[in-house]
Coordinates of C-alpha atoms and ligand atoms in Angstrom, one line a residue:
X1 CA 13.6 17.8 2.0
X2 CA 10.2 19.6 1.0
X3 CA 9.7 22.9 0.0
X4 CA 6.3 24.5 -0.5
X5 CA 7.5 27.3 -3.8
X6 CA 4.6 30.3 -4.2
X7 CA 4.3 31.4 -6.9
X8 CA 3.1 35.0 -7.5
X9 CA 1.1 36.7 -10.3
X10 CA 3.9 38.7 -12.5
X11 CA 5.7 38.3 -15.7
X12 CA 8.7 36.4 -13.9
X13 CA 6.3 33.3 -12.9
X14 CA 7.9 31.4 -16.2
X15 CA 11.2 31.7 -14.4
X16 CA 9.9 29.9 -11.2
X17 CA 9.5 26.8 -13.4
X18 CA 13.0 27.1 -13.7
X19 CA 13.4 27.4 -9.8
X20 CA 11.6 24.1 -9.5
X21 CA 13.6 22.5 -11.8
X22 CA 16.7 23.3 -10.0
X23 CA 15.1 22.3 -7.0
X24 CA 13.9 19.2 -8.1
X25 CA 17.5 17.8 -9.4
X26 CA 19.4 18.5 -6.2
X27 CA 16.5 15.9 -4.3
X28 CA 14.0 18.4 -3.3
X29 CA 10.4 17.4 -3.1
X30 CA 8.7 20.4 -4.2
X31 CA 4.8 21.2 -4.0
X32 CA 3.7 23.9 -6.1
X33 CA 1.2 26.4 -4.7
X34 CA 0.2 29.6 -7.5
X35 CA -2.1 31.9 -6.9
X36 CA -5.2 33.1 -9.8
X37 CA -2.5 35.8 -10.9
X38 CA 0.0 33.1 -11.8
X39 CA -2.1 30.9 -13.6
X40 CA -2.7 33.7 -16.1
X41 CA 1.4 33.4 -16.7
X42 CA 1.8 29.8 -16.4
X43 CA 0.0 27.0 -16.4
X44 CA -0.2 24.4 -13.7
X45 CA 0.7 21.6 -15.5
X46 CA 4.1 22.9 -16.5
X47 CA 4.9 23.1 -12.4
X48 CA 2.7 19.5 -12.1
X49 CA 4.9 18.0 -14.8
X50 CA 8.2 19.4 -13.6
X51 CA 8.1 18.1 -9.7
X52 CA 5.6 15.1 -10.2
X53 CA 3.0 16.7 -7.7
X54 CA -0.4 18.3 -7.8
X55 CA -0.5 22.0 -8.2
X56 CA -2.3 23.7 -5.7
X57 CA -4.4 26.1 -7.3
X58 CA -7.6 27.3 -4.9
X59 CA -8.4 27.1 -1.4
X60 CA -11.5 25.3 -2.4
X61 CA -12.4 22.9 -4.7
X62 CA -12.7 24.2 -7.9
X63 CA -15.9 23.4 -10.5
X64 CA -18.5 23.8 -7.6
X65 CA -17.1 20.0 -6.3
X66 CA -18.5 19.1 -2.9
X67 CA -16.0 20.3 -0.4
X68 CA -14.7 18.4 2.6
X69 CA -13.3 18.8 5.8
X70 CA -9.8 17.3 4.8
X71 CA -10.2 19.8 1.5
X72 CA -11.1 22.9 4.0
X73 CA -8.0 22.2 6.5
X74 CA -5.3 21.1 3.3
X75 CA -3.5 25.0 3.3
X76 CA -2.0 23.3 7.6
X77 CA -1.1 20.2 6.3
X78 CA 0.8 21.6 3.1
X79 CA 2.2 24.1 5.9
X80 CA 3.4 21.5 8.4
X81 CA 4.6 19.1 5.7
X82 CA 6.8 21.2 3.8
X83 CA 10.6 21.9 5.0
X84 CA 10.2 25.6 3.9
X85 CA 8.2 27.9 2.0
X86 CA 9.9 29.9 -1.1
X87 CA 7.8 32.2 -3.2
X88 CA 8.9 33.1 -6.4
X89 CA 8.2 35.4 -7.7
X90 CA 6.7 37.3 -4.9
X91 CA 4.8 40.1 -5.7
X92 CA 4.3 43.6 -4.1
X93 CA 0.4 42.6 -3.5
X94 CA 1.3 39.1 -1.9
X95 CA 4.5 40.7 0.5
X96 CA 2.0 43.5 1.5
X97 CA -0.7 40.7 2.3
X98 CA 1.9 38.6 4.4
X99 CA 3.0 41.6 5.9
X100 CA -0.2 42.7 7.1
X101 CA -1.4 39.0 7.8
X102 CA -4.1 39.1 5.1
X103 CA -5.5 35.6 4.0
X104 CA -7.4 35.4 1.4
X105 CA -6.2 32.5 -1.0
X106 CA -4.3 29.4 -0.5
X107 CA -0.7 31.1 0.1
X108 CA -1.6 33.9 1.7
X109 CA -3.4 31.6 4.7
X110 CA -0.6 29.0 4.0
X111 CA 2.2 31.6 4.5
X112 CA 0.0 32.3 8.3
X113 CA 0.0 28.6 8.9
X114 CA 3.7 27.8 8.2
X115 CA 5.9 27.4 11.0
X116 CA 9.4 27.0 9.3
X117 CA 11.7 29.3 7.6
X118 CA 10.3 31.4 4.8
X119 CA 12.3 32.8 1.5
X120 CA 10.9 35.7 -0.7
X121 CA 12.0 36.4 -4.3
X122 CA 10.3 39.5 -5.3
X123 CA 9.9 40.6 -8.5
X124 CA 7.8 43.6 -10.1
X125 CA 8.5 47.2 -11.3
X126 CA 11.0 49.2 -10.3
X127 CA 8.4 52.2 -9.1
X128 CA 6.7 49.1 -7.9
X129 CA 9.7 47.9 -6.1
X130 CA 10.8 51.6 -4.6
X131 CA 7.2 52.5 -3.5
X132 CA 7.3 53.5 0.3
X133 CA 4.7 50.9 1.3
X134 CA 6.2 48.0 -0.4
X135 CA 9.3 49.1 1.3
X136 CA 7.5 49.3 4.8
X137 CA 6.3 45.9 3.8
X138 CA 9.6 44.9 3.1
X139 CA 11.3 46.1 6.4
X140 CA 8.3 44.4 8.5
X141 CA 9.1 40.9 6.8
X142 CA 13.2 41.0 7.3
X143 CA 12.4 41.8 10.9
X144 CA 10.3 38.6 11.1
X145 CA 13.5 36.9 10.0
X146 CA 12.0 36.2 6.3
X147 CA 15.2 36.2 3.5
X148 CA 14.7 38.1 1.4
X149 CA 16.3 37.1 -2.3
X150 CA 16.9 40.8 -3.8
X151 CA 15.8 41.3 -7.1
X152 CA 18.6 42.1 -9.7
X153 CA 18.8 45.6 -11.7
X154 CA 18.0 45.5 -15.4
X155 CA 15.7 45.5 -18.3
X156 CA 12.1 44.9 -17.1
X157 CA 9.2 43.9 -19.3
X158 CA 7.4 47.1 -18.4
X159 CA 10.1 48.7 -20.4
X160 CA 11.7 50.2 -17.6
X161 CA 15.7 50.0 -16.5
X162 CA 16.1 49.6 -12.8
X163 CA 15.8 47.6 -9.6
X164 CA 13.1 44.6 -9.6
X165 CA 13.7 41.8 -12.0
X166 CA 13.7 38.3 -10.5
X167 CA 17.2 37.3 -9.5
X168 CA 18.5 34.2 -11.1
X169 CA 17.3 31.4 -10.5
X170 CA 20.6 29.5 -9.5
X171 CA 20.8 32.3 -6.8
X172 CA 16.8 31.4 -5.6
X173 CA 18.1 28.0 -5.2
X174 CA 21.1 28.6 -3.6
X175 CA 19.4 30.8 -1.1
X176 CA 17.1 27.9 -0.6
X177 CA 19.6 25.5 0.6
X178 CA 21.6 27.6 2.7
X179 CA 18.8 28.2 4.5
X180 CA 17.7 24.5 5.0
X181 CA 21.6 24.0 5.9
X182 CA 22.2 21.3 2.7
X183 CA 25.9 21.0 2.5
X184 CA 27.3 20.1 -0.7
X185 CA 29.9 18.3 0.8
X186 CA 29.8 15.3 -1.8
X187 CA 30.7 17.1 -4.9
X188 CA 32.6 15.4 -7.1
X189 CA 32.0 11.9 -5.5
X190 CA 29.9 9.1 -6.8
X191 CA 28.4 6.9 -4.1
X192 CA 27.6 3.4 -5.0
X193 CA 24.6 2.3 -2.6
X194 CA 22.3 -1.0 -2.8
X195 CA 19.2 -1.2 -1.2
X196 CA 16.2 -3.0 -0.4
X197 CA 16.1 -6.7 -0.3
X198 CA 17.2 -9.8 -3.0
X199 CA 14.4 -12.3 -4.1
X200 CA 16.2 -15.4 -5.0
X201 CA 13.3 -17.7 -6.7
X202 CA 12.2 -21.2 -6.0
X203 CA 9.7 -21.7 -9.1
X204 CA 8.1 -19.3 -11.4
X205 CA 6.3 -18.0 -8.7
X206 CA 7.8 -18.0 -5.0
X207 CA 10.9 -16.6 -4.3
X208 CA 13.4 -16.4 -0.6
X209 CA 13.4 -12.9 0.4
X210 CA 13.1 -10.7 3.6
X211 CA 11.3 -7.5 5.1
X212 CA 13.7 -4.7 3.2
X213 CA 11.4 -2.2 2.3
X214 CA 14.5 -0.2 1.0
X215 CA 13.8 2.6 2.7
X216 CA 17.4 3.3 4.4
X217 CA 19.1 2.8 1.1
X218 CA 16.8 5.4 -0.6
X219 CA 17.1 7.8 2.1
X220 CA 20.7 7.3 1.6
X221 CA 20.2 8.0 -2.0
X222 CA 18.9 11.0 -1.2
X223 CA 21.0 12.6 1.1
X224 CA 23.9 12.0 -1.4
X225 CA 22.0 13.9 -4.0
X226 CA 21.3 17.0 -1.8
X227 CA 24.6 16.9 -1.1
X228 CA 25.9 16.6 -4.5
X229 CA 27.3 13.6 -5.3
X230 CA 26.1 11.2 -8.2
X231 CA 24.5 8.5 -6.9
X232 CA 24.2 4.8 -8.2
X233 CA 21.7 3.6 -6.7
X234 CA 21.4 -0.5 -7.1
X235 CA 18.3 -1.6 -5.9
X236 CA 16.2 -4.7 -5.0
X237 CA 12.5 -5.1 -5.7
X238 CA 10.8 -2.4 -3.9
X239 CA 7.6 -0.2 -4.3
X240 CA 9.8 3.6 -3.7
X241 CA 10.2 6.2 -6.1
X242 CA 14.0 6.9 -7.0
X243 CA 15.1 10.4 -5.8
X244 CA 15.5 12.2 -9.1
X245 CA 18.2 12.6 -10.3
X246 CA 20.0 9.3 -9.0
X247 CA 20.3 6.2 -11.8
X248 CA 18.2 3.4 -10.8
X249 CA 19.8 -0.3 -11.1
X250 CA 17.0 -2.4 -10.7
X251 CA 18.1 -6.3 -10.1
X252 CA 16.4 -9.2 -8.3
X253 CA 18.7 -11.6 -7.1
X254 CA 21.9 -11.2 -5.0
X255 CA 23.6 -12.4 -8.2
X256 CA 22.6 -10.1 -9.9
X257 CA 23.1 -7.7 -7.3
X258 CA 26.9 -8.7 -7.2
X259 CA 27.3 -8.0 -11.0
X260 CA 26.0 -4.5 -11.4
X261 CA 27.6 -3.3 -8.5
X262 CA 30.7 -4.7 -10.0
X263 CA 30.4 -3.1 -12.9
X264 CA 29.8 0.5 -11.2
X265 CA 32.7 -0.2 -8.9
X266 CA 35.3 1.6 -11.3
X267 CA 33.7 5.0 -10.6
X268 CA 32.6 4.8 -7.0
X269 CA 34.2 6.5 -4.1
X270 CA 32.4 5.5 -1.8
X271 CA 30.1 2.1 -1.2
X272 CA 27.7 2.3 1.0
X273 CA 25.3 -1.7 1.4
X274 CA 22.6 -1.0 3.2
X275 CA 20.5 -3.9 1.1
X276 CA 19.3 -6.7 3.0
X277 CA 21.0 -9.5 0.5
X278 CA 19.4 -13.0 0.9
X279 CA 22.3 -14.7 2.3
X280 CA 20.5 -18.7 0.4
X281 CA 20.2 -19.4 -2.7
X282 CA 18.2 -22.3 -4.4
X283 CA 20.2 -24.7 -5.7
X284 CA 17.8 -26.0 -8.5
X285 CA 15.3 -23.5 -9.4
X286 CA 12.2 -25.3 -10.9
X287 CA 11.3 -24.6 -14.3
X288 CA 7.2 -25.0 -13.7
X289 CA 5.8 -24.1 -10.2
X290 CA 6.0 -26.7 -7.4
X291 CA 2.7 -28.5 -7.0
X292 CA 1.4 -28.7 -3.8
X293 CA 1.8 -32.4 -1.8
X294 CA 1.0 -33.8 1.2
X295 CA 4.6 -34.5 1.4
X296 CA 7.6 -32.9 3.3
X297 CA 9.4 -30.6 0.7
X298 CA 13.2 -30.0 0.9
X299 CA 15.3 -27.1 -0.8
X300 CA 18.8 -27.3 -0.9
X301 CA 20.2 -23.9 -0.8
X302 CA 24.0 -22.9 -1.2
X303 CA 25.5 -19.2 -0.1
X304 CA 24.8 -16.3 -2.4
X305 CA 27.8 -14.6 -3.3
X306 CA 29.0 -11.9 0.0
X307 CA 29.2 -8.8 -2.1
X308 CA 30.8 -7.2 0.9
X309 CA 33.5 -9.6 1.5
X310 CA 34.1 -9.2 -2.5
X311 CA 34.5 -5.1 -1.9
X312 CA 36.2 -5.7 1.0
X313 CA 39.7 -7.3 -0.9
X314 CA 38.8 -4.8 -3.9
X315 CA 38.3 -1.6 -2.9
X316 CA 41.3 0.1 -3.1
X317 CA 41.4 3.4 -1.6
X318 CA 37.6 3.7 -2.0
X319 CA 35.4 4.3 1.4
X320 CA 33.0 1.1 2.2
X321 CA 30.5 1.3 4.0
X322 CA 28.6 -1.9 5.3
X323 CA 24.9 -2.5 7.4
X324 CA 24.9 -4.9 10.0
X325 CA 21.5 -5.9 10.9
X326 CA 21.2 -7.2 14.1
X327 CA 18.7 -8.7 17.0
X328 CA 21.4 -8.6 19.6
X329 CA 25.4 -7.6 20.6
X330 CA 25.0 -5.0 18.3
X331 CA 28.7 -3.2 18.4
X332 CA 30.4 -6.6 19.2
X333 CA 28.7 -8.0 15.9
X334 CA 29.6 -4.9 13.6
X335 CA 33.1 -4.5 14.9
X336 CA 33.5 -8.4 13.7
X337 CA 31.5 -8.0 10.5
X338 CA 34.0 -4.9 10.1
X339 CA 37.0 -7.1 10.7
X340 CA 35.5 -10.3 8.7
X341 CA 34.4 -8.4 5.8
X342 CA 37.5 -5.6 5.3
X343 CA 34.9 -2.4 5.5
X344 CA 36.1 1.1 6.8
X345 CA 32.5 1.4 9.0
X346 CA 29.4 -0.7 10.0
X347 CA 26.2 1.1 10.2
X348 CA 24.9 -1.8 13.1
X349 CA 20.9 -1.6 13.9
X350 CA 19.4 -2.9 16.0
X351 CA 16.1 -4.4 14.7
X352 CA 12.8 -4.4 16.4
X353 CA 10.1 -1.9 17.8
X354 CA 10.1 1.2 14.9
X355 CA 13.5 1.1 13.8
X356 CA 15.5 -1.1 11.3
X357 CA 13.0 -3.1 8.9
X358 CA 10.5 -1.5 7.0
X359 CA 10.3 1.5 9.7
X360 CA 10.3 5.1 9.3
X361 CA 12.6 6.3 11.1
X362 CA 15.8 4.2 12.4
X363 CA 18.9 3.9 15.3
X364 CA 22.0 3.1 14.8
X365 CA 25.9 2.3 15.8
X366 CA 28.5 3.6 13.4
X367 CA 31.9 1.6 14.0
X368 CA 34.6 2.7 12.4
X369 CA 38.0 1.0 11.7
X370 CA 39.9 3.5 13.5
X371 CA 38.2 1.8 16.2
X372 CA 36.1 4.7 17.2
X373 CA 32.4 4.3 17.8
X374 CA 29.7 6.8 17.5
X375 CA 26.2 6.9 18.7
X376 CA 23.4 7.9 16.2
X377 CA 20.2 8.3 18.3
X378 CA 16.3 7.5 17.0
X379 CA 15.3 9.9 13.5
X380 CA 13.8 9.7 10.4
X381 CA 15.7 7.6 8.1
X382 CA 17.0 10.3 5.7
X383 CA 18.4 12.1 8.9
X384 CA 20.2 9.0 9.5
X385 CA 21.5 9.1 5.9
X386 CA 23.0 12.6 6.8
X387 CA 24.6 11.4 9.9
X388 CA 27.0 8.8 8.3
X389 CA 27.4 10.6 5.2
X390 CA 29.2 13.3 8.1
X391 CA 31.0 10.7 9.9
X392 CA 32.0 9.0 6.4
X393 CA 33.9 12.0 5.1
X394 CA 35.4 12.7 8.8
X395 CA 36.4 8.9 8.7
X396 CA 38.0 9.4 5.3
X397 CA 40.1 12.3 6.4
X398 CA 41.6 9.9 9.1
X399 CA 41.6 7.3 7.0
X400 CA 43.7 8.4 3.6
X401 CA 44.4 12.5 3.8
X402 CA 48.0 11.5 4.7
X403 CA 48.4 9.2 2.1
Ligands
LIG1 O1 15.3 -1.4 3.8 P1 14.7 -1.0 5.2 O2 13.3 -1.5 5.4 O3 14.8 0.5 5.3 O4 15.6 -1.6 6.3 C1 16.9 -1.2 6.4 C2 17.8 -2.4 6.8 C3 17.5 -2.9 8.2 C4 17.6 -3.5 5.8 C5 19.3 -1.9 6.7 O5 19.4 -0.8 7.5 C6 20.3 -3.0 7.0 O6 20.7 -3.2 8.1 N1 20.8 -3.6 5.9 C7 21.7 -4.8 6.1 C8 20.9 -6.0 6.5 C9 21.7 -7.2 6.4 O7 21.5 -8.0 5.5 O8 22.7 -7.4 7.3 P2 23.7 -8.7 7.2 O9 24.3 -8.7 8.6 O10 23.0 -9.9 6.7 O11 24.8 -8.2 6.2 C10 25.9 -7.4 6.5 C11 26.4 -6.6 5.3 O12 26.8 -7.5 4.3 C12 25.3 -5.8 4.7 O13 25.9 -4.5 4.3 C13 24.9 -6.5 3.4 O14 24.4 -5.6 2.4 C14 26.1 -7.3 3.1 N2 25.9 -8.6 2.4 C15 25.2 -9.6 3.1 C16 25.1 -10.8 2.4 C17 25.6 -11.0 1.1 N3 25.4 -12.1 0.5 N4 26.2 -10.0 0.5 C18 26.4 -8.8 1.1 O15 27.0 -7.8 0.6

């Protein structure tokens, strides 16, 4: 999920790096966006260093630097990119301009630009905050269908006691969510997922592996964040960025693989494999890299260790969840892979044209050991994520709530 979070010239704009914080630790990718007014609160480097992204700070380039088209047009692609828009705190001079469809600066024509759902934290004095206009302006952006986060009653930094200091930032957040419909269904849980591919090595310098880019295990990772859970996330060699707050395994080989999720196994609830493990092994790995001959080379390669099958007779009363990969019979081979390998549900996809392998977005077959079967049609990966995380706690309830 991406949120675009505004933030507005007042005294409150320390408490929006709060905001991002919070935003940041439940999985959200957040892309800061202040106007000149906030930068004389905060600087941009405390947002930059908080969500690992650029500040935007000026609808141009600043320092006179040669602008370009891709520079001129960036306030549509920030606004189709992001999930929703927050601002925080939003001022009576930036509601009045969205209310009146002023654009001026980079949020203002941003806020005109964005097509999803918008949130407003305002924050000012209370005379401020009770002024007919900014209450006109108010009453034209609820009828638009903007949330509105109320500000709280209290102390102000003007000095005053009333109606218009930022609400909490907790609250912001929460707001947040609801609107982008994040359950947090998987509190309390801690899912166990492996991802990407296993290299098993030859020489010091090639290696069996296979196309895993790790994307479905990531995505995976961070659904389960959004949602809550802690996530363990045991991954193979690939080039993605963690969600934060998940703790990154990093291993190579399927061996290795085997033993850390092994020892997570004791807190796990649920196990979800998506990783592509390397099903060979080299039997003698050599020492100095394999000169080139003119000769046929052999390798003799024995099993790597089936992490599933392991889970399978070990699980206990926790949910597994396995990945079938597959070029053809997809349901026919998850249901066996189900049966063979003791797993409660088979994600089966199908590889090939933009699904599966290294794609974007994937397609998949859920079979479940209560021998239903569900459908997931084509969508980005981390939709995916969100489908069998629902049909996982569904399946649980069917599987253990009696007992
Ligand atoms: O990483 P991406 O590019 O996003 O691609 C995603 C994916 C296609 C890799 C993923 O969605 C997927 O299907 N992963 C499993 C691929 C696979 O190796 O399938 P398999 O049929 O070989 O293995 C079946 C299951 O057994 C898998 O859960 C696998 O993790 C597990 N296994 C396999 C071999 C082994 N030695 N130990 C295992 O635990």
């Amino acid at each position: 999920m991406r949120v675009a979070l505004g933030v507005g010239g007042g005294i409150a704009a320390y408490k929006a790096a709060e905001v991002a914080r919070l935003l940041v630790q439940r999985g959200v990718q957040v892309r800061v966006i202040m106007t000149s007014s906030a930068q004389e609160f905060v600087r941009p480097l405390t947002f930059a260093a908080l969500t690992g992204q650029k500040v935007i700070t000026s609808l141009f380039p600043e320092g006179g630097a040669e602008g370009t088209l891709s520079s001129a047009v960036e306030h549509i692609g920030v606004a189709l990119e992001n999930d929703l828009l927050l601002v925080a705190p939003a001022t009576a001079d930036l509601m009045a301009k969205f209310a009146h469809g002023l654009a001026d600066d980079f949020l203002s024509t941003m806020y005109l630009a964005f097509p999803g759902p918008t949130v407003l934290a305002p924050a000012m004095n209370t005379g401020m905050w009770q002024h007919p206009a900014t209450q006109a302006n108010l009453a034209t952006l609820r009828g638009r269908g903007i949330t509105i986060v109320d500000p709280e009653s209290g102390f102000l930094a003007c000095g005053m006691v009333g109606p218009g200091r930022l609400a909490e930032p907790e609250s912001i957040v929460d707001a947040v969510l609801r609107k982008l419909s994040v359950r947090r269904d998987l509190e309390g849980e801690t899912v166990l997922i492996t991802a990407g591919p296993t290299q098993e090595p030859i020489d010091p310098v090639r290696y069996i592996s296979n196309r895993s880019s790790g994307k479905m295990g990531y995505a995976l990772a961070e659904a389960a964040v959004a949602r809550g859970a802690k996530v363990v996330l045991v991954s193979g060699p690939v080039s993605l960025n963690p969600p934060v707050g998940a703790l990154l395994v990093p291993v190579r080989t399927a061996a290795e693989m085997r033993d850390a999720v092994f020892q997570h196994l004791a807190e796990a609830t649920i196990i979800i494999k998506a990783a592509a493990v390397a099903d060979f092994q080299v039997v003698r790995v050599a020492e100095q890299k394999i000169k080139k001959t003119a000769a046929r080379v052999s390798l003799e390669l024995d099993p790597t260790p089936d992490i599933l099958l392991e889970l399978g007779r070990r699980k206990e009363d926790r949910l597994l969840i396995g990945f079938a990969a597959e070029t053809q019979n997809l349901k026919s081979e998850a249901r066996r892979k189900l049966e063979a390998k003791g797993a409660d549900m088979i994600v089966g996809n199908l590889v090939g044209e933009g699904a599966g392998f290294e794609a974007d977005e994937n397609e998949v077959v859920l079979v479940m050991r209560t021998g239903e079967v569900r459908e997931v049609p084509r969508a980005s990966k981390r939709k995916v994520a969100d489908a069998i995380f629902d049909e996982a706690l569904t399946l649980r309830l069917a599987l253990y709530a009696s007992g």
